PDB file of N, CA and C in Angstrom:
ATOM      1  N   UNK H   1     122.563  94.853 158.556  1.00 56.00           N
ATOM      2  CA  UNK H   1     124.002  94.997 158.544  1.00 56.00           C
ATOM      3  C   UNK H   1     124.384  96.352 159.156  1.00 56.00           C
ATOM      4  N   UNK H   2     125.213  96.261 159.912  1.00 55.00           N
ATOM      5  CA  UNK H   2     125.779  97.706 160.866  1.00 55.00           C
ATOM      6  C   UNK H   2     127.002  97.733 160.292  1.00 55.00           C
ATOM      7  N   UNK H   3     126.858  99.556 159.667  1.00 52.00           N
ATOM      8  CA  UNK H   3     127.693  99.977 159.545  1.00 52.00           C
ATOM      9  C   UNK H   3     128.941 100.885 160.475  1.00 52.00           C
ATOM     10  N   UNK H   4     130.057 100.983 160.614  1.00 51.00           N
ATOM     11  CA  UNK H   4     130.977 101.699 161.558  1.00 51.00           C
ATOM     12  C   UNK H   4     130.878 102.886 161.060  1.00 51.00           C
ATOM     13  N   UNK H   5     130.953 103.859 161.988  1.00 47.00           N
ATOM     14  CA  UNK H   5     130.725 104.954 161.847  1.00 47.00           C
ATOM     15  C   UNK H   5     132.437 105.671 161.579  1.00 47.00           C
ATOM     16  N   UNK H   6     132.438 106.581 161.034  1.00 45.00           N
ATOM     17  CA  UNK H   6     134.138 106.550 160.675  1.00 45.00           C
ATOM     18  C   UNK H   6     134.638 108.160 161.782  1.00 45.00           C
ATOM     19  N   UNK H   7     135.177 108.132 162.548  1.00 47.00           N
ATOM     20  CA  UNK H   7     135.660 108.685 163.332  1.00 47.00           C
ATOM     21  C   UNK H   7     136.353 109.684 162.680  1.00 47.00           C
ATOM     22  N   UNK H   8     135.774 110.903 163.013  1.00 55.00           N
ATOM     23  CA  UNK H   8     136.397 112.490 162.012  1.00 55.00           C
ATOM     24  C   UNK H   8     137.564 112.344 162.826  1.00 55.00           C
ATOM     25  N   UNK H   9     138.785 112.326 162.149  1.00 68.00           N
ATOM     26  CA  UNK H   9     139.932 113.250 162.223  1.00 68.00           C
ATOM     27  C   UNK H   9     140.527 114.454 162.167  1.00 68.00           C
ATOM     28  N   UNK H  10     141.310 115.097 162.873  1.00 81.00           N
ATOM     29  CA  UNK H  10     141.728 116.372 162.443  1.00 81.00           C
ATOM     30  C   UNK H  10     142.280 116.568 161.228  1.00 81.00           C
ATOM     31  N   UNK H  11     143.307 117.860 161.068  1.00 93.00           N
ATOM     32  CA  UNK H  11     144.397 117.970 159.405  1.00 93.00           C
ATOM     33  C   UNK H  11     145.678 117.051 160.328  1.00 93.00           C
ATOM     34  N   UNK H  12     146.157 116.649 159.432  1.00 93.00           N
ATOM     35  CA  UNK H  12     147.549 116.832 159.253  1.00 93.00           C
ATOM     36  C   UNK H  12     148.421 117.688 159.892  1.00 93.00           C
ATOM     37  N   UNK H  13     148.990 117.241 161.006  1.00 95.00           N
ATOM     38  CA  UNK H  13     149.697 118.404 162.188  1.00 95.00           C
ATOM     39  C   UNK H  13     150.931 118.885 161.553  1.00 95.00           C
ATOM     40  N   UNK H  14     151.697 120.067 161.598  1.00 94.00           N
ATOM     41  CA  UNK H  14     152.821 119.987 161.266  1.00 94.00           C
ATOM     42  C   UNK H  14     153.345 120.699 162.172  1.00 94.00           C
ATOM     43  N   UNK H  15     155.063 120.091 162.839  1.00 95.00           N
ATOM     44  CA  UNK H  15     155.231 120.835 164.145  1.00 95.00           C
ATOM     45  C   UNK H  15     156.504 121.542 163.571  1.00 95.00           C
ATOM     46  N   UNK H  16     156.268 123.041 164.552  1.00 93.00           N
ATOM     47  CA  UNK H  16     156.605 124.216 164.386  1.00 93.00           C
ATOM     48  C   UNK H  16     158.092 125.047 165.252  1.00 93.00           C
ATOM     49  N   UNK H  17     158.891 125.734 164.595  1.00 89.00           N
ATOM     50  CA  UNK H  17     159.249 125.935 165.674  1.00 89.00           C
ATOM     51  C   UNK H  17     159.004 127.203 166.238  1.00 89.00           C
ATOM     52  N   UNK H  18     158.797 127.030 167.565  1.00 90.00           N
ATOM     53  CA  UNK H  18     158.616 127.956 168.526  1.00 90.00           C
ATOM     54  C   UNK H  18     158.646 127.688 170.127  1.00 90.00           C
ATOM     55  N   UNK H  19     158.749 128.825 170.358  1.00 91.00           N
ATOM     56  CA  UNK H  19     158.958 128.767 172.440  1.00 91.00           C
ATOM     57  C   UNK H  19     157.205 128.179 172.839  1.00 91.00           C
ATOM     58  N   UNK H  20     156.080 128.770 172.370  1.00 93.00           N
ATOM     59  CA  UNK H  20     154.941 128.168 172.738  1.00 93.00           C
ATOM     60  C   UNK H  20     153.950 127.601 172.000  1.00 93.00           C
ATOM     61  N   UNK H  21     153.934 126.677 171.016  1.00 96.00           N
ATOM     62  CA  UNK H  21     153.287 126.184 169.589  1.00 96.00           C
ATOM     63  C   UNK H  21     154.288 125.188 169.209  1.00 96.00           C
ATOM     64  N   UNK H  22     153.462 124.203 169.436  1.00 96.00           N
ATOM     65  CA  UNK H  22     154.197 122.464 169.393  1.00 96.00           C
ATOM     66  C   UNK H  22     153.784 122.366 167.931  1.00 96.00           C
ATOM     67  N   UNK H  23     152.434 122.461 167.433  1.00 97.00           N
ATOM     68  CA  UNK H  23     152.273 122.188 165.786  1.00 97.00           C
ATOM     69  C   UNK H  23     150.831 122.772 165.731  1.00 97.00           C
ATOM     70  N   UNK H  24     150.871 122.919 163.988  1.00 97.00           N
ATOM     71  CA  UNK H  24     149.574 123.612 163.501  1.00 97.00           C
ATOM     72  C   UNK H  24     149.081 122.640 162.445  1.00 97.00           C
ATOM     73  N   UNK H  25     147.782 122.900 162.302  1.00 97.00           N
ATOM     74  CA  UNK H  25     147.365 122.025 161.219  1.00 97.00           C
ATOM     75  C   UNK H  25     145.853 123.262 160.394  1.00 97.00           C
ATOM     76  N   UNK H  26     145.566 122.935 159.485  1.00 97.00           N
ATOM     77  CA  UNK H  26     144.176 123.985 158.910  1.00 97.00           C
ATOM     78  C   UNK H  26     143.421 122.706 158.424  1.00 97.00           C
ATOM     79  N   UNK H  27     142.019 123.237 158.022  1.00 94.00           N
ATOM     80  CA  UNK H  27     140.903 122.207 157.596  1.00 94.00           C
ATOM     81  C   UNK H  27     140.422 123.438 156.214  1.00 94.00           C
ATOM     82  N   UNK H  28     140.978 122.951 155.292  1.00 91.00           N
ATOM     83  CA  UNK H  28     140.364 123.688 153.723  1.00 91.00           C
ATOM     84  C   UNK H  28     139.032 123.209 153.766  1.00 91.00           C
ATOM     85  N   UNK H  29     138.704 124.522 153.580  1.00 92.00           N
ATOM     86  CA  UNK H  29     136.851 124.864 153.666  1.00 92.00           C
ATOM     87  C   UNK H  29     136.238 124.863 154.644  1.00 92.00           C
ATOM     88  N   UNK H  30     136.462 124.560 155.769  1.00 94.00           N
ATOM     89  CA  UNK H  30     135.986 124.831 156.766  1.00 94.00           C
ATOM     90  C   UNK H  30     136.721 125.913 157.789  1.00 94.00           C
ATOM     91  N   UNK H  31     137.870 126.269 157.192  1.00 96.00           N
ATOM     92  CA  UNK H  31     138.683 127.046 157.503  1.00 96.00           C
ATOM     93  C   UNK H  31     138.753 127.153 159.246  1.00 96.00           C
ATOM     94  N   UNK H  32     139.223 126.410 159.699  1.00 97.00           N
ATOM     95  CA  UNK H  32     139.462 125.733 160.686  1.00 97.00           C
ATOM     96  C   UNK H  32     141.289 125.522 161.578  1.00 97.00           C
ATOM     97  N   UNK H  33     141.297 126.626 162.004  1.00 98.00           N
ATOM     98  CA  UNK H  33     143.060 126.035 162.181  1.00 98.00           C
ATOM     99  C   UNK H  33     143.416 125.333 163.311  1.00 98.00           C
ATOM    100  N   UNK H  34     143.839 124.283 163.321  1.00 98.00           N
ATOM    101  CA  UNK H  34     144.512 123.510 164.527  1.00 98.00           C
ATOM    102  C   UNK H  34     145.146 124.109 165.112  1.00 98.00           C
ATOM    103  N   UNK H  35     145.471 124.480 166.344  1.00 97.00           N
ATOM    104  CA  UNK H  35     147.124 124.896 167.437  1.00 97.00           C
ATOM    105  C   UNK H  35     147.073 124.007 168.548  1.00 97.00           C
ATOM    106  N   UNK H  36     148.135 123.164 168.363  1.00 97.00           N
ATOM    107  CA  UNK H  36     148.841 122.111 169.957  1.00 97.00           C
ATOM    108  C   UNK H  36     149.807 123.292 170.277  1.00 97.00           C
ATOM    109  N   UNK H  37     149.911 123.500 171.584  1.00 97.00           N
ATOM    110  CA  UNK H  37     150.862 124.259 172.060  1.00 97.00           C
ATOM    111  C   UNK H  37     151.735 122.902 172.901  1.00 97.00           C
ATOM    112  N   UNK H  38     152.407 123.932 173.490  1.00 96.00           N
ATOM    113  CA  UNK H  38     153.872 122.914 174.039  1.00 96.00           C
ATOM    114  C   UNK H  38     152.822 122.150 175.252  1.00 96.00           C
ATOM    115  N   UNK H  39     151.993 123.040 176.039  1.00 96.00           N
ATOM    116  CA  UNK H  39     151.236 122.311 177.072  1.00 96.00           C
ATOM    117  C   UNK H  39     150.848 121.107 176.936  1.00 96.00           C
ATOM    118  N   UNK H  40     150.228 121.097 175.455  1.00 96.00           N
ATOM    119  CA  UNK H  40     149.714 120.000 174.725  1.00 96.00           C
ATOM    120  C   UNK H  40     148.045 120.006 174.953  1.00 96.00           C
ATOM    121  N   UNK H  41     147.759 121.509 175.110  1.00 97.00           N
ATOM    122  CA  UNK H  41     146.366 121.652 174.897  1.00 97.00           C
ATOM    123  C   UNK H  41     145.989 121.864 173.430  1.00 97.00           C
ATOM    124  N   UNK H  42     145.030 121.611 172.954  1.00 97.00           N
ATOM    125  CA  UNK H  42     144.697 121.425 171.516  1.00 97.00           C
ATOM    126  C   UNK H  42     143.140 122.489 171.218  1.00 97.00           C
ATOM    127  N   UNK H  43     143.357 123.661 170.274  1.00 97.00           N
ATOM    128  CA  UNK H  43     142.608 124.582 170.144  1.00 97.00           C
ATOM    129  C   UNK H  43     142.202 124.485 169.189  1.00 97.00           C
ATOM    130  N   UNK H  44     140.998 124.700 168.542  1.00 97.00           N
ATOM    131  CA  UNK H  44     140.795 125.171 167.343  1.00 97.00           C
ATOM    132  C   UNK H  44     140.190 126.571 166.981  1.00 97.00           C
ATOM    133  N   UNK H  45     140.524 127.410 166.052  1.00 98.00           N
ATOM    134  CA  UNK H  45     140.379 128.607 165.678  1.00 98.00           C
ATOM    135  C   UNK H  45     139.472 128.938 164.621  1.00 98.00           C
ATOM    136  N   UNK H  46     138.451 129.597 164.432  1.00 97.00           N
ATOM    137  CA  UNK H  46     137.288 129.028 163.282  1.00 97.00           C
ATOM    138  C   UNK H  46     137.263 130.534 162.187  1.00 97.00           C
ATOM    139  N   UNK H  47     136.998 130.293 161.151  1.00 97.00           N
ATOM    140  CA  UNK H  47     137.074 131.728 160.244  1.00 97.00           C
ATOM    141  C   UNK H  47     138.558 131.916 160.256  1.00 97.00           C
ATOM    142  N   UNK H  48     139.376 131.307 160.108  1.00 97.00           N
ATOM    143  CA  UNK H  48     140.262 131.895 159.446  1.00 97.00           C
ATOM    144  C   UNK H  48     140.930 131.148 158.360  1.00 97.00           C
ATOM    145  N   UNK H  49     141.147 132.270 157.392  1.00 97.00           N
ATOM    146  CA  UNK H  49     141.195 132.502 155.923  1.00 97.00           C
ATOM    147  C   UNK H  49     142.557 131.018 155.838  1.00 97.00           C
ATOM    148  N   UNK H  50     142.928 130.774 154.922  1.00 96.00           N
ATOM    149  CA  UNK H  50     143.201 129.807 154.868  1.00 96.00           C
ATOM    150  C   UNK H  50     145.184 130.663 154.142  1.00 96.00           C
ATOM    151  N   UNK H  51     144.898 131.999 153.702  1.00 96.00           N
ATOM    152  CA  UNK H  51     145.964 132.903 153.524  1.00 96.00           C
ATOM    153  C   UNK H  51     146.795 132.793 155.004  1.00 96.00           C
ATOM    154  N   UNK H  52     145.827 133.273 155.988  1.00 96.00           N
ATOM    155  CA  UNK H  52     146.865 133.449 157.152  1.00 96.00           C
ATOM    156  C   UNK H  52     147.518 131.978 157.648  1.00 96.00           C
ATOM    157  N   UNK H  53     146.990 130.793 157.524  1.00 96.00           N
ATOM    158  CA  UNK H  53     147.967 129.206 157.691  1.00 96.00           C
ATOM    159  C   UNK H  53     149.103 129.176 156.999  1.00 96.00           C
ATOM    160  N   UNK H  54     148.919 129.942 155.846  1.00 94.00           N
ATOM    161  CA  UNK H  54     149.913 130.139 154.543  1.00 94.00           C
ATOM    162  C   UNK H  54     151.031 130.536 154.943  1.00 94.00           C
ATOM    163  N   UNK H  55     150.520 131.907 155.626  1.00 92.00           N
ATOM    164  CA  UNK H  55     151.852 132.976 156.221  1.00 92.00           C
ATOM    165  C   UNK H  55     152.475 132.357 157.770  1.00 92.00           C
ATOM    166  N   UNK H  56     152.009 130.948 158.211  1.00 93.00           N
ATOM    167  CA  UNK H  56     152.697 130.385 159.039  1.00 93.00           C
ATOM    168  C   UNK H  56     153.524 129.504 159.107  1.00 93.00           C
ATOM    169  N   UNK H  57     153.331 128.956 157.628  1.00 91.00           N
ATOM    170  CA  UNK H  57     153.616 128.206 156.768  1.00 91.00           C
ATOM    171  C   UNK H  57     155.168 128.862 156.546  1.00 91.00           C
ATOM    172  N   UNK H  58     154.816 129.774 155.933  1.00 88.00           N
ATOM    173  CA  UNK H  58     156.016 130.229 155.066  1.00 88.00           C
ATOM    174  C   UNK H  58     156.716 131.031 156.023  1.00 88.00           C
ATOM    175  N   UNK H  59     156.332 131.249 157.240  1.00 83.00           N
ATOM    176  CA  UNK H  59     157.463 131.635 158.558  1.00 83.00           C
ATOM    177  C   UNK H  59     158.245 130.744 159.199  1.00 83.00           C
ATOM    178  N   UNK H  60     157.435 129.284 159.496  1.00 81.00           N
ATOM    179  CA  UNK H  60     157.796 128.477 159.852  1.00 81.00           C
ATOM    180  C   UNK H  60     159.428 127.907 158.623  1.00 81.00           C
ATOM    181  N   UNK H  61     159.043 128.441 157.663  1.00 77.00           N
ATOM    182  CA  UNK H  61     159.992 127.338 156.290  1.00 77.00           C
ATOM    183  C   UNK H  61     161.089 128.605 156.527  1.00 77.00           C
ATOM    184  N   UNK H  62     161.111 130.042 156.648  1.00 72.00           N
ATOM    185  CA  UNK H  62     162.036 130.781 157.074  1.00 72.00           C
ATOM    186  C   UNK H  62     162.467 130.385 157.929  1.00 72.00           C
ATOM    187  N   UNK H  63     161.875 130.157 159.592  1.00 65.00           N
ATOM    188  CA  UNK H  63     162.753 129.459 160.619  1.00 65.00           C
ATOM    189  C   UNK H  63     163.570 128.366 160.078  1.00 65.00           C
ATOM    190  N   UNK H  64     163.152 127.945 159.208  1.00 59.00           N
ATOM    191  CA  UNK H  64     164.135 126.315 159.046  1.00 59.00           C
ATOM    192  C   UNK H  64     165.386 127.022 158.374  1.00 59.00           C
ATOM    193  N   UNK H  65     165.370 128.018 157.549  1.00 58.00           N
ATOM    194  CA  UNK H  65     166.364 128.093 156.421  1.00 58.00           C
ATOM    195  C   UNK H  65     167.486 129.091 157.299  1.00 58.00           C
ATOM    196  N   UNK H  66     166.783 130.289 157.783  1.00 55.00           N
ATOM    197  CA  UNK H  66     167.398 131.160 158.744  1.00 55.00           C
ATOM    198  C   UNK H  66     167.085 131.470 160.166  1.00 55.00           C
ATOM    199  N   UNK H  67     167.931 131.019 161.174  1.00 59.00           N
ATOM    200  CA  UNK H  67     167.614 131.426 161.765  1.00 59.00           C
ATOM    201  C   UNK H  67     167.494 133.014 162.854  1.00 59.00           C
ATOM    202  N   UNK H  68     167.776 133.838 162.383  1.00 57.00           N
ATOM    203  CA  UNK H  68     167.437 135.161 162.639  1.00 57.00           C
ATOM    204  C   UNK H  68     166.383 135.827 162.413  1.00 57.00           C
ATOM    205  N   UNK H  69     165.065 135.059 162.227  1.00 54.00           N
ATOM    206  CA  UNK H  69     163.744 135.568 161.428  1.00 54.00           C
ATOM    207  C   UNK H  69     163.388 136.342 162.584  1.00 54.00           C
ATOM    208  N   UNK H  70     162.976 138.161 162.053  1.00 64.00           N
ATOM    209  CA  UNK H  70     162.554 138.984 162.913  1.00 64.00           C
ATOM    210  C   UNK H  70     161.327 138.973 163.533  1.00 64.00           C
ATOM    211  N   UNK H  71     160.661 138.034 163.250  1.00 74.00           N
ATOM    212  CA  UNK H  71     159.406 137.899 163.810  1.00 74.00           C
ATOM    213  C   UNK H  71     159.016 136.577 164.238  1.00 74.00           C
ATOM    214  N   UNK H  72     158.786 136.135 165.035  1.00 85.00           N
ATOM    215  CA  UNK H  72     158.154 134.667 165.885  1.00 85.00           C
ATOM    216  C   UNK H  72     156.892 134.143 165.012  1.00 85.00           C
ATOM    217  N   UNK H  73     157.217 133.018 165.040  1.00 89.00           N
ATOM    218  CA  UNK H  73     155.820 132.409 164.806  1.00 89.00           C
ATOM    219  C   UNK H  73     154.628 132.935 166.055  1.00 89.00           C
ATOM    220  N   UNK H  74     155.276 132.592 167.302  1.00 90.00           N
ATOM    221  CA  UNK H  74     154.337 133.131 168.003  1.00 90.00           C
ATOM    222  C   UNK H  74     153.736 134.299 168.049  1.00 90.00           C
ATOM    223  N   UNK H  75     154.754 135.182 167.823  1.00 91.00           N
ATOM    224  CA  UNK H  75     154.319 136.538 168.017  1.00 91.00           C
ATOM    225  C   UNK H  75     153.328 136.842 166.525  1.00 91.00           C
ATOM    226  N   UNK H  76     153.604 136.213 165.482  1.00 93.00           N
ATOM    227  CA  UNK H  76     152.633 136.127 164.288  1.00 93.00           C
ATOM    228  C   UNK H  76     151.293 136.028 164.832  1.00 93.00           C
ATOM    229  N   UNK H  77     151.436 134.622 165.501  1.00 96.00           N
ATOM    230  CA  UNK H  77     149.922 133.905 166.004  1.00 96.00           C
ATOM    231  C   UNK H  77     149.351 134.625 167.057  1.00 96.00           C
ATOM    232  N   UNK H  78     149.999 135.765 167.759  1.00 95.00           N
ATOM    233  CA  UNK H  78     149.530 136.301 168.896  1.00 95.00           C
ATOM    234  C   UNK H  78     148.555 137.408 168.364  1.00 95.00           C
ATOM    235  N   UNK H  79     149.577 138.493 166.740  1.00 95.00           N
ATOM    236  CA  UNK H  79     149.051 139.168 166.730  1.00 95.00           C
ATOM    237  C   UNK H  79     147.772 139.145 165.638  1.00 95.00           C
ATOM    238  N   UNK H  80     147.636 138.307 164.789  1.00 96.00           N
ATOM    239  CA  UNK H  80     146.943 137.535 163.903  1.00 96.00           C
ATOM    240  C   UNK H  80     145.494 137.161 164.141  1.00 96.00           C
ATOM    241  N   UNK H  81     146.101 136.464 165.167  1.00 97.00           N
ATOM    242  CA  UNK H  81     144.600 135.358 165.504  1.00 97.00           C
ATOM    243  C   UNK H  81     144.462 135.373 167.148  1.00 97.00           C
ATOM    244  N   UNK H  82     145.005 135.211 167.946  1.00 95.00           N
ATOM    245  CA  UNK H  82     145.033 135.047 169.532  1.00 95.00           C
ATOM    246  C   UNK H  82     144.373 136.718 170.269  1.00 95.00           C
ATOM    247  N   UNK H  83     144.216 137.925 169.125  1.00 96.00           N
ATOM    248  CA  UNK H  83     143.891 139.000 170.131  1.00 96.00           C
ATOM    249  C   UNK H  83     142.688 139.659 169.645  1.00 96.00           C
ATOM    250  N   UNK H  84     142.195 138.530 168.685  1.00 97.00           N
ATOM    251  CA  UNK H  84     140.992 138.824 168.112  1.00 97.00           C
ATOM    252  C   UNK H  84     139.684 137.948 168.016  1.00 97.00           C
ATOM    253  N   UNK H  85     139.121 137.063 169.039  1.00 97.00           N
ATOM    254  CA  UNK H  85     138.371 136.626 169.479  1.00 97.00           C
ATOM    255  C   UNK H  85     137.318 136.716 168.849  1.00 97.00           C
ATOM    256  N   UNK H  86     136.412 137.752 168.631  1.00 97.00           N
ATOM    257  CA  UNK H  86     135.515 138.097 167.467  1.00 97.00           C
ATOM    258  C   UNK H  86     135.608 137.552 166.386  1.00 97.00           C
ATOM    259  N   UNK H  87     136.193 137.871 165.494  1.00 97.00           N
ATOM    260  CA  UNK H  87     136.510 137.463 163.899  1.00 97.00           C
ATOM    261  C   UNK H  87     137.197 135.854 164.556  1.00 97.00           C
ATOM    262  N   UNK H  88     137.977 135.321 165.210  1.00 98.00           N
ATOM    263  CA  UNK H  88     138.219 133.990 165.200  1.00 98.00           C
ATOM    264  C   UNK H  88     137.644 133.166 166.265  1.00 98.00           C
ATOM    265  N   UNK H  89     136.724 133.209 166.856  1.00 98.00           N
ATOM    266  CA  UNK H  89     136.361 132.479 167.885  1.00 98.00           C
ATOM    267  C   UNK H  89     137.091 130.721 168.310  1.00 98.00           C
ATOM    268  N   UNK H  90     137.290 130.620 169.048  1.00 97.00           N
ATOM    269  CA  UNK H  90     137.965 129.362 169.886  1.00 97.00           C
ATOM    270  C   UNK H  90     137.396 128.749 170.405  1.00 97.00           C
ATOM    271  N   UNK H  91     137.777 126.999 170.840  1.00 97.00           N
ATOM    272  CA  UNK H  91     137.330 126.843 171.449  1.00 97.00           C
ATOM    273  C   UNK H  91     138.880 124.963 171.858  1.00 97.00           C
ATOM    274  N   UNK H  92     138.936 125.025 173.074  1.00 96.00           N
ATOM    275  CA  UNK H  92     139.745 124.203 173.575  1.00 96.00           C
ATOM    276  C   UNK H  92     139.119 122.424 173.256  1.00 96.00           C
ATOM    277  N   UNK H  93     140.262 121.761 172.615  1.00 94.00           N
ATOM    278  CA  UNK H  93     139.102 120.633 172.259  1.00 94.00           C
ATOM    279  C   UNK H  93     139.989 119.448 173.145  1.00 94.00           C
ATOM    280  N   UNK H  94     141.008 119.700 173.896  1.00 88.00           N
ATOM    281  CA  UNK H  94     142.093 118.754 174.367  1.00 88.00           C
ATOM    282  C   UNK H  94     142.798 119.307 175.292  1.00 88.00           C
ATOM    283  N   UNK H  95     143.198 119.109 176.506  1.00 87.00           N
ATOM    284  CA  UNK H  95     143.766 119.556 178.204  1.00 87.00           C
ATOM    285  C   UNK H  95     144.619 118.437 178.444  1.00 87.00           C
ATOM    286  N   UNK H  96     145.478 118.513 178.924  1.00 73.00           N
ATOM    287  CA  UNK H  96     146.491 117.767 179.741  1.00 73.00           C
ATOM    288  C   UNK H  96     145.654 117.076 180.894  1.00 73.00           C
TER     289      UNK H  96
END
């Protein structure tokens, strides 16, 4: 009897607002963060804490409520995770 093999899925996307970040998603315990950007290239980000998804989380839920939030999601994600390569290594899993 052959069994199907069950096809890993990503998290749960949730889309964001911003000028370059279509949606984010994290993987608890493997600490793993999803980013689709608007291109619709699909990244994943590895080692990071599952605190910093939190604080994108809860920027993103400020954008919804106000919009004057002094700080970008992007510019969060730029300075966070995008300029530190080392501690988060990348790698592109999806291209247009």
């Amino acid at each position: 009897m052959k069994t199907k093999k069950k096809k890993k899925t990503g998290p749960k996307m949730v889309k964001v607002t911003s000028s370059q970040i279509k949606s984010m998603g994290f993987v608890e315990g493997d600490d793993i963060l999803y980013v689709r950007f608007k291109s619709n290239d699909l990244y994943l980000y590895h080692n990071v804490p599952e605190k910093i998804f939190d604080l994108f989380m809860c920027a993103e839920l400020s954008n919804d409520e106000n919009k004057h939030n002094e700080v970008s999601l992007g510019s969060m994600f730029h300075y966070l995770i995008r300029i530190h390569p080392a501690l988060y290594p990348f790698e592109k899993i999806e291209s247009v």
